[in-house]
Short mmCIF file of C-alpha atoms in Angstrom, two decimals:
data_model
loop_
_atom_site.label_atom_id
_atom_site.label_comp_id
_atom_site.label_asym_id
_atom_site.label_seq_id
_atom_site.Cartn_x
_atom_site.Cartn_y
_atom_site.Cartn_z
CA UNK A 1 6.95 -4.58 13.62
CA UNK A 2 7.87 -3.47 10.00
CA UNK A 3 5.01 -3.42 7.34
CA UNK A 4 5.22 -2.90 3.73
CA UNK A 5 2.52 -0.61 2.41
CA UNK A 6 1.82 -0.98 -1.33
CA UNK A 7 -1.07 -0.60 -3.72
CA UNK A 8 -1.90 -0.56 -7.59
CA UNK A 9 0.17 -3.25 -8.97
CA UNK A 10 -2.47 -4.23 -11.56
CA UNK A 11 -0.85 -7.59 -11.90
CA UNK A 12 2.84 -6.65 -12.05
CA UNK A 13 4.79 -6.17 -8.79
CA UNK A 14 8.18 -4.36 -9.18
CA UNK A 15 10.81 -6.80 -8.21
CA UNK A 16 12.65 -4.20 -6.07
CA UNK A 17 9.46 -3.78 -3.92
CA UNK A 18 9.27 -7.42 -3.62
CA UNK A 19 12.66 -7.58 -2.38
CA UNK A 20 11.79 -5.07 0.31
CA UNK A 21 8.96 -7.29 1.52
CA UNK A 22 11.66 -9.74 2.77
CA UNK A 23 12.55 -7.40 5.61
CA UNK A 24 8.91 -7.18 6.70
CA UNK A 25 6.54 -9.04 8.97
CA UNK A 26 3.62 -8.12 6.94
CA UNK A 27 2.68 -6.79 3.55
CA UNK A 28 -0.39 -4.82 3.21
CA UNK A 29 -1.87 -4.11 -0.32
CA UNK A 30 -4.52 -1.41 -0.81
CA UNK A 31 -6.08 -2.90 -3.94
CA UNK A 32 -5.96 -3.21 -7.70
CA UNK A 33 -3.83 -6.23 -7.03
CA UNK A 34 -4.51 -7.80 -10.39
CA UNK A 35 -3.08 -11.16 -10.18
CA UNK A 36 -2.69 -14.29 -7.68
CA UNK A 37 1.02 -13.95 -8.57
CA UNK A 38 1.38 -10.75 -6.72
CA UNK A 39 -0.23 -12.12 -3.73
CA UNK A 40 2.05 -15.24 -3.81
CA UNK A 41 5.22 -13.20 -4.32
CA UNK A 42 4.46 -11.02 -1.16
CA UNK A 43 3.38 -13.92 0.88
CA UNK A 44 6.65 -15.83 -0.07
CA UNK A 45 8.76 -12.69 0.86
CA UNK A 46 6.94 -11.41 4.02
CA UNK A 47 5.12 -14.39 5.10
CA UNK A 48 1.91 -12.71 5.75
CA UNK A 49 -0.21 -10.60 3.25
CA UNK A 50 -3.43 -8.43 3.71
CA UNK A 51 -5.04 -7.15 0.71
CA UNK A 52 -8.35 -5.39 -0.22
CA UNK A 53 -10.26 -5.36 -3.58
CA UNK A 54 -9.76 -2.40 -5.87
CA UNK A 55 -12.07 -1.09 -8.51
CA UNK A 56 -10.05 -3.12 -11.30
CA UNK A 57 -9.89 -6.33 -9.15
CA UNK A 58 -12.89 -7.88 -11.16
CA UNK A 59 -13.34 -11.23 -12.71
CA UNK A 60 -12.75 -10.16 -16.25
CA UNK A 61 -9.30 -8.45 -15.51
CA UNK A 62 -7.96 -10.90 -12.84
CA UNK A 63 -5.12 -13.19 -13.55
CA UNK A 64 -4.80 -16.35 -11.47
CA UNK A 65 -7.06 -18.21 -9.19
CA UNK A 66 -10.73 -16.98 -8.84
CA UNK A 67 -10.74 -17.94 -5.16
CA UNK A 68 -7.93 -15.47 -4.54
CA UNK A 69 -9.97 -12.59 -6.08
CA UNK A 70 -13.12 -13.67 -4.12
CA UNK A 71 -11.13 -13.68 -0.94
CA UNK A 72 -10.32 -10.12 -1.19
CA UNK A 73 -12.64 -7.87 1.04
CA UNK A 74 -13.64 -4.22 0.59
CA UNK A 75 -11.83 -3.00 3.53
CA UNK A 76 -9.66 -4.34 6.55
CA UNK A 77 -8.57 -3.07 9.78
CA UNK A 78 -5.43 -4.66 11.43
CA UNK A 79 -4.25 -4.06 14.93
CA UNK A 80 -0.48 -3.35 15.10
CA UNK A 81 1.65 -2.34 17.90
CA UNK A 82 0.70 1.21 18.82
CA UNK A 83 -2.64 1.29 16.93
CA UNK A 84 -4.93 0.19 14.09
CA UNK A 85 -4.13 0.52 10.38
CA UNK A 86 -7.42 0.60 8.17
CA UNK A 87 -7.04 -0.10 4.45
CA UNK A 88 -9.36 0.18 1.52
CA UNK A 89 -8.79 1.11 -2.21
CA UNK A 90 -10.47 4.58 -1.93
CA UNK A 91 -12.41 4.48 -5.12
CA UNK A 92 -15.71 4.71 -3.24
CA UNK A 93 -14.66 8.26 -2.13
CA UNK A 94 -14.74 11.03 -4.68
CA UNK A 95 -11.44 12.88 -4.86
CA UNK A 96 -13.00 16.09 -3.44
CA UNK A 97 -12.77 15.47 0.38
CA UNK A 98 -11.38 12.00 0.06
CA UNK A 99 -9.11 12.50 3.01
CA UNK A 100 -11.98 13.72 5.22
CA UNK A 101 -14.07 10.98 4.14
CA UNK A 102 -11.58 8.31 4.80
CA UNK A 103 -10.90 9.84 8.26
CA UNK A 104 -14.68 9.70 8.90
CA UNK A 105 -15.02 6.18 7.83
CA UNK A 106 -12.06 5.09 10.00
CA UNK A 107 -12.12 7.21 13.16
CA UNK A 108 -10.56 4.85 15.56
CA UNK A 109 -7.61 3.94 13.33
CA UNK A 110 -4.04 5.51 13.70
CA UNK A 111 -3.60 5.51 9.84
CA UNK A 112 -5.59 4.83 6.80
CA UNK A 113 -3.98 3.39 3.62
CA UNK A 114 -5.53 3.69 0.27
CA UNK A 115 -4.63 3.46 -3.41
CA UNK A 116 -6.65 4.08 -6.52
CA UNK A 117 -5.00 7.41 -7.56
CA UNK A 118 -1.47 5.96 -8.16
CA UNK A 119 -0.28 9.18 -6.39
CA UNK A 120 2.39 8.65 -3.51
CA UNK A 121 1.35 11.08 -0.69
CA UNK A 122 1.17 11.27 3.07
CA UNK A 123 -1.39 13.47 4.93
CA UNK A 124 -0.31 13.51 8.46
CA UNK A 125 -1.81 16.63 9.54
CA UNK A 126 -4.71 14.94 11.69
CA UNK A 127 -5.28 11.54 13.08
CA UNK A 128 -5.82 9.15 11.39
CA UNK A 129 -3.07 9.65 9.05
CA UNK A 130 -3.88 9.19 5.45
CA UNK A 131 -1.29 7.23 3.39
CA UNK A 132 -1.22 6.55 -0.29
CA UNK A 133 1.84 4.39 -1.33
CA UNK A 134 1.49 5.32 -5.13
CA UNK A 135 1.82 2.38 -7.51
CA UNK A 136 3.96 -0.55 -6.92
CA UNK A 137 3.89 -1.94 -10.58
CA UNK A 138 4.25 -0.48 -14.02
CA UNK A 139 0.93 1.38 -14.49
CA UNK A 140 0.92 5.09 -14.07
CA UNK A 141 3.83 5.02 -11.47
CA UNK A 142 4.32 8.95 -11.54
CA UNK A 143 8.11 8.78 -11.67
CA UNK A 144 8.71 5.20 -10.86
CA UNK A 145 7.28 2.44 -8.71
CA UNK A 146 6.88 3.33 -5.09
CA UNK A 147 5.72 2.02 -1.63
CA UNK A 148 6.05 2.98 2.04
CA UNK A 149 7.52 1.26 4.88
CA UNK A 150 5.78 1.37 8.30
CA UNK A 151 7.76 0.65 11.55
CA UNK A 152 4.94 0.32 13.96
CA UNK A 153 5.99 0.35 17.65
CA UNK A 154 3.86 0.76 20.69
CA UNK A 155 5.18 4.32 21.41
CA UNK A 156 5.61 5.64 17.92
CA UNK A 157 5.05 4.82 14.14
CA UNK A 158 7.60 5.88 11.52
CA UNK A 159 6.96 5.81 7.79
CA UNK A 160 9.58 5.77 5.14
CA UNK A 161 8.97 6.53 1.39
CA UNK A 162 10.63 4.34 -1.20
CA UNK A 163 10.50 5.23 -4.87
CA UNK A 164 12.57 3.67 -7.57
CA UNK A 165 13.61 4.68 -11.15
CA UNK A 166 11.37 3.20 -13.86
CA UNK A 167 12.73 0.03 -15.25
CA UNK A 168 12.70 -0.54 -18.92
CA UNK A 169 10.51 -3.39 -19.95
CA UNK A 170 12.21 -6.83 -19.51
CA UNK A 171 14.99 -5.33 -17.41
CA UNK A 172 15.94 -7.35 -14.29
CA UNK A 173 17.35 -5.89 -10.92
CA UNK A 174 20.56 -7.54 -9.88
CA UNK A 175 20.11 -6.15 -6.28
CA UNK A 176 18.18 -3.82 -4.33
CA UNK A 177 19.08 -0.02 -4.67
CA UNK A 178 17.68 2.70 -2.66
CA UNK A 179 16.27 5.53 -4.65
CA UNK A 180 14.62 7.80 -2.07
CA UNK A 181 14.15 7.11 1.55
CA UNK A 182 12.60 9.74 3.61
CA UNK A 183 11.37 9.76 7.15
CA UNK A 184 8.00 10.95 7.18
CA UNK A 185 6.99 11.23 10.76
CA UNK A 186 8.12 9.92 14.02
CA UNK A 187 6.64 9.95 17.55
CA UNK A 188 3.16 11.33 17.01
CA UNK A 189 0.73 9.69 19.58
CA UNK A 190 -2.06 7.55 18.18
CA UNK A 191 -4.72 10.03 19.11
CA UNK A 192 -3.15 13.56 18.27
#
């Protein structure tokens, strides 16, 4: 099962990341969605979307249907082939020891996806893995919009990193280009 992992769009989804969703069964957004349009674009591309509320997903900043904002939970756990993926925005855990706290909050998960920091990173030294896809919009992308792609199988999970060059405002992509794709990890069992 192929799953698009993203976060921190703040109302603007990079079109190259939206294009990646077309090859996925599920898109999972770790908060600071910012707009109903982001959820609608992901749903049209992937068919199924799970998203959680970020610290900026508040009524005064939300663009779109209020019902879409209200429907966003604080955290979600989804059963995938080979294990459970937990997601939350991460803002409720201070930066010091954030990964340890996320692991403690979701001990039965194979991986925890979070956002908030806008920093693309993968901590796979222990289970659950801690994954942050960076920012998939325009705000604080740290070198360009990014996301992760999870191929979840019963026997193994594989995570690929995707990061794209920054697009000038108003620029449009005529097609998908792969900027950086790296295998993060393959074959680790769900419990170490």
